[in-house]
Coordinates of C-alpha atoms in Angstrom, one line a residue:
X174 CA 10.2 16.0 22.3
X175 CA 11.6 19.0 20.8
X176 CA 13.6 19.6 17.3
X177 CA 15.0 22.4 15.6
X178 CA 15.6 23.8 11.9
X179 CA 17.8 26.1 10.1
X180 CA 14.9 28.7 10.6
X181 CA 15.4 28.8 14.2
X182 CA 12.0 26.9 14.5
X183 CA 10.9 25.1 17.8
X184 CA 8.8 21.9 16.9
X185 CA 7.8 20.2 20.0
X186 CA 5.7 17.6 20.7
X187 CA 3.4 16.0 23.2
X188 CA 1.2 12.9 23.8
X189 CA -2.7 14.0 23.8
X190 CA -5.2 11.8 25.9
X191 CA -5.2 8.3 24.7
X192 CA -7.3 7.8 21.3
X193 CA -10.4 5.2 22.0
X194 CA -13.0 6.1 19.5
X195 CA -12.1 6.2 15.6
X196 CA -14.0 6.7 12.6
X197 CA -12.6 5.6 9.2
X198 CA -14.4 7.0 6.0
X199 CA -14.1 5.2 2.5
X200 CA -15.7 5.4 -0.9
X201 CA -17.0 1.6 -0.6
X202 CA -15.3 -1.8 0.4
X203 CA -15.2 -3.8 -3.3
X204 CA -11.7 -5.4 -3.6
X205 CA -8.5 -3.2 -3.9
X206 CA -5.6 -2.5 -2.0
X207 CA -6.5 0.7 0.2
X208 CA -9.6 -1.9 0.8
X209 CA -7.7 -4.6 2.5
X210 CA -5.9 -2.0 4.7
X211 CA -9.4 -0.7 6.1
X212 CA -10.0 -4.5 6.6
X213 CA -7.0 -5.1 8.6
X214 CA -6.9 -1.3 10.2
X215 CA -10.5 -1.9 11.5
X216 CA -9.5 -5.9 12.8
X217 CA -6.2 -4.9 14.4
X218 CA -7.8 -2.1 16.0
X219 CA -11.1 -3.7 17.1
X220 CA -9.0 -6.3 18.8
X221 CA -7.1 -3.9 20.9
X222 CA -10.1 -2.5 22.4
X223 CA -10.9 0.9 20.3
X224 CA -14.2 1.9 19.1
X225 CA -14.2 1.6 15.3
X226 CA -17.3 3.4 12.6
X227 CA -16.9 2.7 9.5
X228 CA -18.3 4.9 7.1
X229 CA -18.1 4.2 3.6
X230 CA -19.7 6.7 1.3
X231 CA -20.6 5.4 -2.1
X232 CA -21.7 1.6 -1.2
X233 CA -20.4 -1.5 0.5
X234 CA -19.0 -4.1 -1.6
X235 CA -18.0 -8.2 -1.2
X236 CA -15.3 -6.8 1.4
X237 CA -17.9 -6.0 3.8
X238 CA -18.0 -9.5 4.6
X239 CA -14.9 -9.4 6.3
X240 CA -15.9 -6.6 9.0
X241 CA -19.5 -6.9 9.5
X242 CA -19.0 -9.4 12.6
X243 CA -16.1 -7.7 14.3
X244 CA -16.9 -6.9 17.7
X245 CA -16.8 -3.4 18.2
X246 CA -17.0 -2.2 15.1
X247 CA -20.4 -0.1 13.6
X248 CA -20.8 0.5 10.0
X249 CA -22.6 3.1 8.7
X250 CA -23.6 3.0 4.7
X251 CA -26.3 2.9 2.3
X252 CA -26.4 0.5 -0.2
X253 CA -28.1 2.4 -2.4
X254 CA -28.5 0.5 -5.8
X255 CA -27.4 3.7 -8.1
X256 CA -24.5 3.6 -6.5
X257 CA -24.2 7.2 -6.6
X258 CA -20.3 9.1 -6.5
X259 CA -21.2 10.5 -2.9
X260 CA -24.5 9.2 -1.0
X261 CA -26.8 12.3 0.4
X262 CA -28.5 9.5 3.0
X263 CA -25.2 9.3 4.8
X264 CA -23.8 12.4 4.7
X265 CA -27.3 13.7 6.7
X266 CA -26.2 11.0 9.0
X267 CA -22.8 11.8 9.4
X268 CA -24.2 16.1 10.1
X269 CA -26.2 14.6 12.4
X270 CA -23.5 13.4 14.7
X271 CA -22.0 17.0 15.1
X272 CA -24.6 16.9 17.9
X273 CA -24.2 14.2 19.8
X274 CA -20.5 12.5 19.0
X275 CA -17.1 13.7 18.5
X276 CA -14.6 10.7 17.8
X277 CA -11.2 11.3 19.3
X278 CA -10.1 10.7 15.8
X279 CA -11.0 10.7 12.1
X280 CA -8.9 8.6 9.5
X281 CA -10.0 8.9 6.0
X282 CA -8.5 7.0 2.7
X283 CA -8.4 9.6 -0.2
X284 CA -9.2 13.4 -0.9
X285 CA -12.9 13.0 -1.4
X286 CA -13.3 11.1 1.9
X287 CA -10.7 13.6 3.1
X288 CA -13.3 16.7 2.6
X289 CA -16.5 14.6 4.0
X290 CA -14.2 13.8 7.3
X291 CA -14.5 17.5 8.3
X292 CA -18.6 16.8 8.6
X293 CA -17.7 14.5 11.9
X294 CA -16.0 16.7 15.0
X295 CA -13.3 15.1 15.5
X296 CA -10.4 15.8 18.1
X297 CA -7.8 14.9 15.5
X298 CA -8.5 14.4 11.8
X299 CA -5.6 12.6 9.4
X300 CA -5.8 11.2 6.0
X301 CA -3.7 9.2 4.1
X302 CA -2.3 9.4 0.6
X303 CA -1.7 6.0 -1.4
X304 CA -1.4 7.3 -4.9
X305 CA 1.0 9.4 -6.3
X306 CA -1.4 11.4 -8.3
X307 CA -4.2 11.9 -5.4
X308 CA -3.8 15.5 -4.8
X309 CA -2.7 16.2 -8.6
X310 CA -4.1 19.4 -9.0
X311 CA -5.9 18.6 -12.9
X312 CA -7.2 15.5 -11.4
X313 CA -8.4 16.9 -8.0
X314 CA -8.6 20.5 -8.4
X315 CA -11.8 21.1 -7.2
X316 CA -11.3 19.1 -3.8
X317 CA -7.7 20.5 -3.3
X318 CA -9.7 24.1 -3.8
X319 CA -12.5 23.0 -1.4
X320 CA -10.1 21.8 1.5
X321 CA -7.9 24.9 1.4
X322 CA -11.4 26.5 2.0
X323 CA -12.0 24.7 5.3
X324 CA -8.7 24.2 6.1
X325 CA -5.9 26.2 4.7
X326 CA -3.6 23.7 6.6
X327 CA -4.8 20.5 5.3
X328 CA -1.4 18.9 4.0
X329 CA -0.2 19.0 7.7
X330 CA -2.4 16.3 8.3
X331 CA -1.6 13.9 5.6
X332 CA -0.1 10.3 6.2
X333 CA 1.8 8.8 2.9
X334 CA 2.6 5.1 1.7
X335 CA 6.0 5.9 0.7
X336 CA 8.4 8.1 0.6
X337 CA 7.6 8.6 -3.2
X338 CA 4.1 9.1 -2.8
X339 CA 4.9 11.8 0.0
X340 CA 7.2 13.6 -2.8
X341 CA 4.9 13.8 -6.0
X342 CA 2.4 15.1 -3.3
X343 CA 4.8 18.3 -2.3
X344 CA 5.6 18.7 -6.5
X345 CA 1.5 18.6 -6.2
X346 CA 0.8 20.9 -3.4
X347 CA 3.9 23.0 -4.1
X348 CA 5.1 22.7 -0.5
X349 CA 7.2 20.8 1.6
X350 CA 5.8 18.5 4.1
X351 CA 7.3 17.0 7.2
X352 CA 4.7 14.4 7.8
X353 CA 4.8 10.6 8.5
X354 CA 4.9 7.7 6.6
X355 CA 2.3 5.5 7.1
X356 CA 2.8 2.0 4.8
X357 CA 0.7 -0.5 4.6
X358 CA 0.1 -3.0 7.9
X359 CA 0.7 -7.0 7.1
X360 CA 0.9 -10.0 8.0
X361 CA 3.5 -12.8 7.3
X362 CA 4.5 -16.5 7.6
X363 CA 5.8 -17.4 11.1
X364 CA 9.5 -16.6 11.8
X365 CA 10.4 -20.0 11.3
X366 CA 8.3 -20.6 8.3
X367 CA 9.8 -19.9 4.9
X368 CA 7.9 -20.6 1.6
X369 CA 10.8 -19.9 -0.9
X370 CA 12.4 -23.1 -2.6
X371 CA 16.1 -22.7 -4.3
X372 CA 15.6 -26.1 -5.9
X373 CA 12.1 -24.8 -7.4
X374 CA 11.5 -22.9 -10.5
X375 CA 8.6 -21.5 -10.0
X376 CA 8.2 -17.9 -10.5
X377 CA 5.1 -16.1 -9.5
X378 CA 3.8 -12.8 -9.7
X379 CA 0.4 -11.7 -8.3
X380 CA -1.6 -8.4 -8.9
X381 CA -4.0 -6.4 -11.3
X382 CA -3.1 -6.9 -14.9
X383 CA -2.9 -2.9 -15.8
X384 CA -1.3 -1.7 -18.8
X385 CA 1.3 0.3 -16.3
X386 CA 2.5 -3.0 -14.7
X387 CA 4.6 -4.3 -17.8
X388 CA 6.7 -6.7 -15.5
X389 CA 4.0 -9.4 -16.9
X390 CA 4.6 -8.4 -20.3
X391 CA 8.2 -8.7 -20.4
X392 CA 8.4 -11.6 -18.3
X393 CA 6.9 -13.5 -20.9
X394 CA 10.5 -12.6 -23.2
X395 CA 12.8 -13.4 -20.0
X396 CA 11.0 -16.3 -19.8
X397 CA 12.1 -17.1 -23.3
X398 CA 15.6 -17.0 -22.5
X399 CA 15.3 -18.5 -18.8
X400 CA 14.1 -22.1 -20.4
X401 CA 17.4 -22.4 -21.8
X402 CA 19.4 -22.0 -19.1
X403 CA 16.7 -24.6 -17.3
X404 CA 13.5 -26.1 -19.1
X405 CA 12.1 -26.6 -15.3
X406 CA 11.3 -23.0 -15.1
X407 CA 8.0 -21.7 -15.1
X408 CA 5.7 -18.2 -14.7
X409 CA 2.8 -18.4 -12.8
X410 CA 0.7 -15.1 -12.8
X411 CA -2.5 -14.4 -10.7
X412 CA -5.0 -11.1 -11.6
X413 CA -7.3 -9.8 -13.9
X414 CA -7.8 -6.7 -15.3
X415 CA -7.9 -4.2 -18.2
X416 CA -4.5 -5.8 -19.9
X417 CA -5.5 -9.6 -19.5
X418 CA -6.3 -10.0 -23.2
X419 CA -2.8 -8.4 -24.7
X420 CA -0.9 -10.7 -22.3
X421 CA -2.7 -14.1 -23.2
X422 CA -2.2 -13.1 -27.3
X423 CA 1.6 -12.6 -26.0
X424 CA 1.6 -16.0 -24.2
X425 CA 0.1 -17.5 -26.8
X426 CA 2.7 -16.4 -30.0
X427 CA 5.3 -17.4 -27.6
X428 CA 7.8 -20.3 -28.0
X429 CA 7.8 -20.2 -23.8
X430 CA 3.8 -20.6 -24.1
X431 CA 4.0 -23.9 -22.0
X432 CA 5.9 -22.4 -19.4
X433 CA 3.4 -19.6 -18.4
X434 CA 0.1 -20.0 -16.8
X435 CA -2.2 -17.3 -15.8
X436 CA -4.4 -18.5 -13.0
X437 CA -7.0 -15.9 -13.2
X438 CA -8.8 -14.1 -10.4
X439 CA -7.6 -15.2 -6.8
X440 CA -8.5 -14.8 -3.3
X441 CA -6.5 -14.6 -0.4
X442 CA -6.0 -18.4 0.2
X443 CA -5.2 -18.5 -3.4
X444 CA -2.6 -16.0 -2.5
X445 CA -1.6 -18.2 -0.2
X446 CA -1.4 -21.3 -2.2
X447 CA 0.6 -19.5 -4.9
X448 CA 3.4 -18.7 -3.1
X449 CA 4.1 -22.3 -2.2
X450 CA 7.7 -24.2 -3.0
X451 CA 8.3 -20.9 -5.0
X452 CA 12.2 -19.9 -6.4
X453 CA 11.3 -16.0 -6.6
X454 CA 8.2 -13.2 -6.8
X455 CA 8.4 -10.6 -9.1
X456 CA 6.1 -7.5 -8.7
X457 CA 5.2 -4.7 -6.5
X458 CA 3.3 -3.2 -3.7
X459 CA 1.4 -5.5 -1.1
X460 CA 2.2 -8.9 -2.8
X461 CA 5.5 -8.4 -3.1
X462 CA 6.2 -7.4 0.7
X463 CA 4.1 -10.7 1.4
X464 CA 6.2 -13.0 -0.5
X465 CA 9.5 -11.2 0.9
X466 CA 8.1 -12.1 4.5
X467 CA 7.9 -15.6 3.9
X468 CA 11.6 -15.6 2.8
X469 CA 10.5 -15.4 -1.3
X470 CA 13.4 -13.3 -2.8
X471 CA 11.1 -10.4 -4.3
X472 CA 12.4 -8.4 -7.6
X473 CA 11.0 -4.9 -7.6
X474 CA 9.3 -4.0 -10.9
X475 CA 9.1 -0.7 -12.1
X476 CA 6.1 1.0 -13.9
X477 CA 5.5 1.7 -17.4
X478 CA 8.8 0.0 -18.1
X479 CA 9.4 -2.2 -21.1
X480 CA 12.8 -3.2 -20.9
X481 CA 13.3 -5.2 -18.0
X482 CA 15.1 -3.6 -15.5
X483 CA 14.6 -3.2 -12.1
X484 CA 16.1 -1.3 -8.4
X485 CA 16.9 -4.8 -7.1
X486 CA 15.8 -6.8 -4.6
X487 CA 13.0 -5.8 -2.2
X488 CA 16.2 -5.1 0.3
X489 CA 17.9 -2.6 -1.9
X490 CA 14.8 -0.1 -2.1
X491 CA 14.7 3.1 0.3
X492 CA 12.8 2.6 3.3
X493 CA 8.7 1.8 3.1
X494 CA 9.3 1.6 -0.5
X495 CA 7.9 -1.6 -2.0
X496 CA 8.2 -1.1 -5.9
X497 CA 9.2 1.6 -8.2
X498 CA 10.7 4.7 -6.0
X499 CA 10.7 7.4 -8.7
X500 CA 14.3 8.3 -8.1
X501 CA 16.1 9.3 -10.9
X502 CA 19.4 8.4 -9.1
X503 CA 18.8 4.6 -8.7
X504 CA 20.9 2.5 -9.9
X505 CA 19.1 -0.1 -12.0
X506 CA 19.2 -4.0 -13.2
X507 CA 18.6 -6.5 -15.6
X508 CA 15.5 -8.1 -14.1
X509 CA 17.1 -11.5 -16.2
X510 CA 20.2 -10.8 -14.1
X511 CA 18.4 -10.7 -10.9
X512 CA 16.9 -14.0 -11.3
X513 CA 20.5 -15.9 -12.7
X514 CA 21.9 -14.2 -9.6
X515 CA 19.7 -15.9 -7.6
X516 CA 20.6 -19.6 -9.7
X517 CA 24.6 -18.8 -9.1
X518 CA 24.6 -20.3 -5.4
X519 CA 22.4 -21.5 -2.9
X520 CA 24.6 -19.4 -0.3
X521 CA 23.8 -16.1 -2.0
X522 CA 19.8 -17.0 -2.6
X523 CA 19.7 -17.9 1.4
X524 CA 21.5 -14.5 2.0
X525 CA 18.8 -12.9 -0.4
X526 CA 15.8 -14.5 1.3
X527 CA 17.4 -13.9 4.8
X528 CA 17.6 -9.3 3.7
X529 CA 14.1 -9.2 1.9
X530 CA 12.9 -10.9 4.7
X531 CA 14.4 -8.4 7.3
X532 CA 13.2 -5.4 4.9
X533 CA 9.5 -6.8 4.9
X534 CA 9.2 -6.1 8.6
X535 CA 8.9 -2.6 8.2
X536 CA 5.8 -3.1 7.3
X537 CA 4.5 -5.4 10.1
X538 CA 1.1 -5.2 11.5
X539 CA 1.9 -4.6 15.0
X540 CA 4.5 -2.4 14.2
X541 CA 2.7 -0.2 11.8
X542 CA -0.2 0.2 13.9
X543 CA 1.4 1.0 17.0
X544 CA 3.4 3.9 15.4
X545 CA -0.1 5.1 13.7
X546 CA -1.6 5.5 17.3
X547 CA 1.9 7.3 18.3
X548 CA 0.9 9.5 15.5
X549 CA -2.6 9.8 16.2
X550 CA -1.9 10.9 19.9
X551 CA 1.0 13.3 19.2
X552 CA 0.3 16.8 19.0
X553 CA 2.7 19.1 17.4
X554 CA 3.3 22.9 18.5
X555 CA 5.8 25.4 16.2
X556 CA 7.3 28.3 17.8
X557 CA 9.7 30.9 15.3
X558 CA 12.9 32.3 17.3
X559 CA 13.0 36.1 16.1

């Protein structure tokens, strides 16, 4: 294939041999969101045949579980007690394969497993980004510094989330960067399987309880008001984390307390569970796009935001976005008016369902993966017209 630009540049690109052997390198597999993809990466990948190591560089962790009888798959990691930030046992074991192994490809999950992946040889080395912040310079600025060292061309090899996570990475790096998207590979109810319930009430959403994620907090006030309009409806909200005490005192002063339970920790059938006979999910990120694949109208939440408001439905945000885009050009919502637009027919809460639902398959499994492995075996060439 061959593009052009403004520039008079030549990009062209070609199909290397076929990728069979991958390593993956994380900091440890305790539960988080970049931790289920390395789950289903390694699962979808062992199936089809590849050879997967896994090495994971501070610990293991409860996810482990999941991967340590998958055919195919070897893990290499320490579970050193002190849990140190980087683990010197494995990094002598990953020098030591500079003699003997080179994997056709290297995948790593952040900057600082980024910089260890240049210990393997590796035919082709890519990393992704899934935070907006990972390559800030005041927050990485020593591992930014060391990668331009090895590898004054590092940012050509990054994957990103989103399309906002690719863009506060440019503001970060202070260059432009043409690279793929990468989102995150799932897995949804079967095409004829639907889990959302216009007759229901029942709104859920599911995810950490950080300070940032303020949907909880103000859904506790829309709440308030949605009782009057029906005393059937109720909040259901699954996580724990840093902001779980300020949200029960909240529940607790308010006149909707009896509407609004807070399950707690959850697993993945508890996931499951949850998102049964439900009228709509509001939220971001993984959870979200899970609901909106089982036909649950999802309503985008936006961070650090206290008054409510929202892009839309999971359908109305740019492509491979799955929460807050960033944009300053978007036009925004009443989260409360989301929710009565939903109530106003059955019609337009079945034409809802139907979009998210077609908007979620961006980011199926098969899908996903397939195009990773088209990006893993393309290799690019630039040529300048003078």
């Amino acid at each position: 294939m061959i593009t052009f630009n403004s520039d008079n540049i030549f990009n062209i690109e070609r199909r290397t041999q076929p990728i069979k052997s991958i390593a993956l390198i994380h900091k440890n597999m305790k539960i988080g969101g970049v931790e289920m993809l390395v789950v289903r990466m390694v699962k979808w990948l062992s199936a089809r045949g590849y050879h997967v190591t896994l090495f994971l560089f501070s610990s293991g962790g409860p996810l482990l579980r999941e991967l340590e009888s998958v055919k195919g798959v070897t893990i290499v990691v320490d579970e050193d007690p002190k849990d140190p930030s980087v683990n010197l046992w494995l990094l002598t074991k990953m020098l030591s394969m500079r003699l003997d192994k080179q994997f056709d490809l290297v995948y790593s999950f952040g900057p600082m497993s980024f910089l260890l992946s240049y210990l393997l040889p590796a035919t082709k080395r890519m990393s992704g980004v899934y935070h907006p912040e990972s390559y800030k310079q005041e927050r990485m600025g020593g591992i930014v510094k060391t990668l331009k060292l090895i590898d004054p061309k590092f940012y050509k090899k990054l994957l990103f989330m989103n399309p906002s996570i690719k863009k506060m990475t440019e503001e970060a790096i202070g260059a432009p960067l043409d690279n793929a998207i990468f989102p995150m590979p799932l897995d949804f109810c079967g095409p004829t399987k639907s889990l959302c319930n216009f007759n229901s009430r029942r709104i859920v959403s599911i995810g950490q309880l950080a300070h940032f994620r303020t949907y909880n907090y103000y859904m506790v006030d829309i709440m308030e008001k949605l009782i009057k309009i029906d005393p059937e409806f109720t909040y259901h909200i699954y996580g724990t984390g840093q902001g779980e005490d300020d949200l029960r005192n909240k529940i607790a002063e308010s006149p909707a307390r009896d509407h609004i339970f807070m399950h707690g920790a959850f697993t993945y059938a508890d996931k499951k569970r949850a998102l049964q006979d439900t009228f709509c999910f509001i939220g971001m990120g993984v959870p979200l796009i899970e609901a909106s694949g089982c036909g649950i109208p999802g309503i985008t939440a936006k961070i650090n935001d206290w008054d409510g408001v929202t892009e839309g439905f999971l359908h109305q945000l740019p492509p491979y976005e799955s929460g807050d885009s960033f944009s300053k050009n978007s036009e925004l919502f009443s989260v409360q008016a989301q929710i009565e637009k939903l109530l106003s027919s059955e019609k337009e809460y079945q034409k809802i369902s139907k979009w998210d639902r077609i908007k979620a398959r961006e980011f199926e499994s098969d899908h996903v993966m397939e195009n990773f492995i088209k990006e893993a075996e393309t290799k690019r060439y630039t040529f300048r017209l003078h």
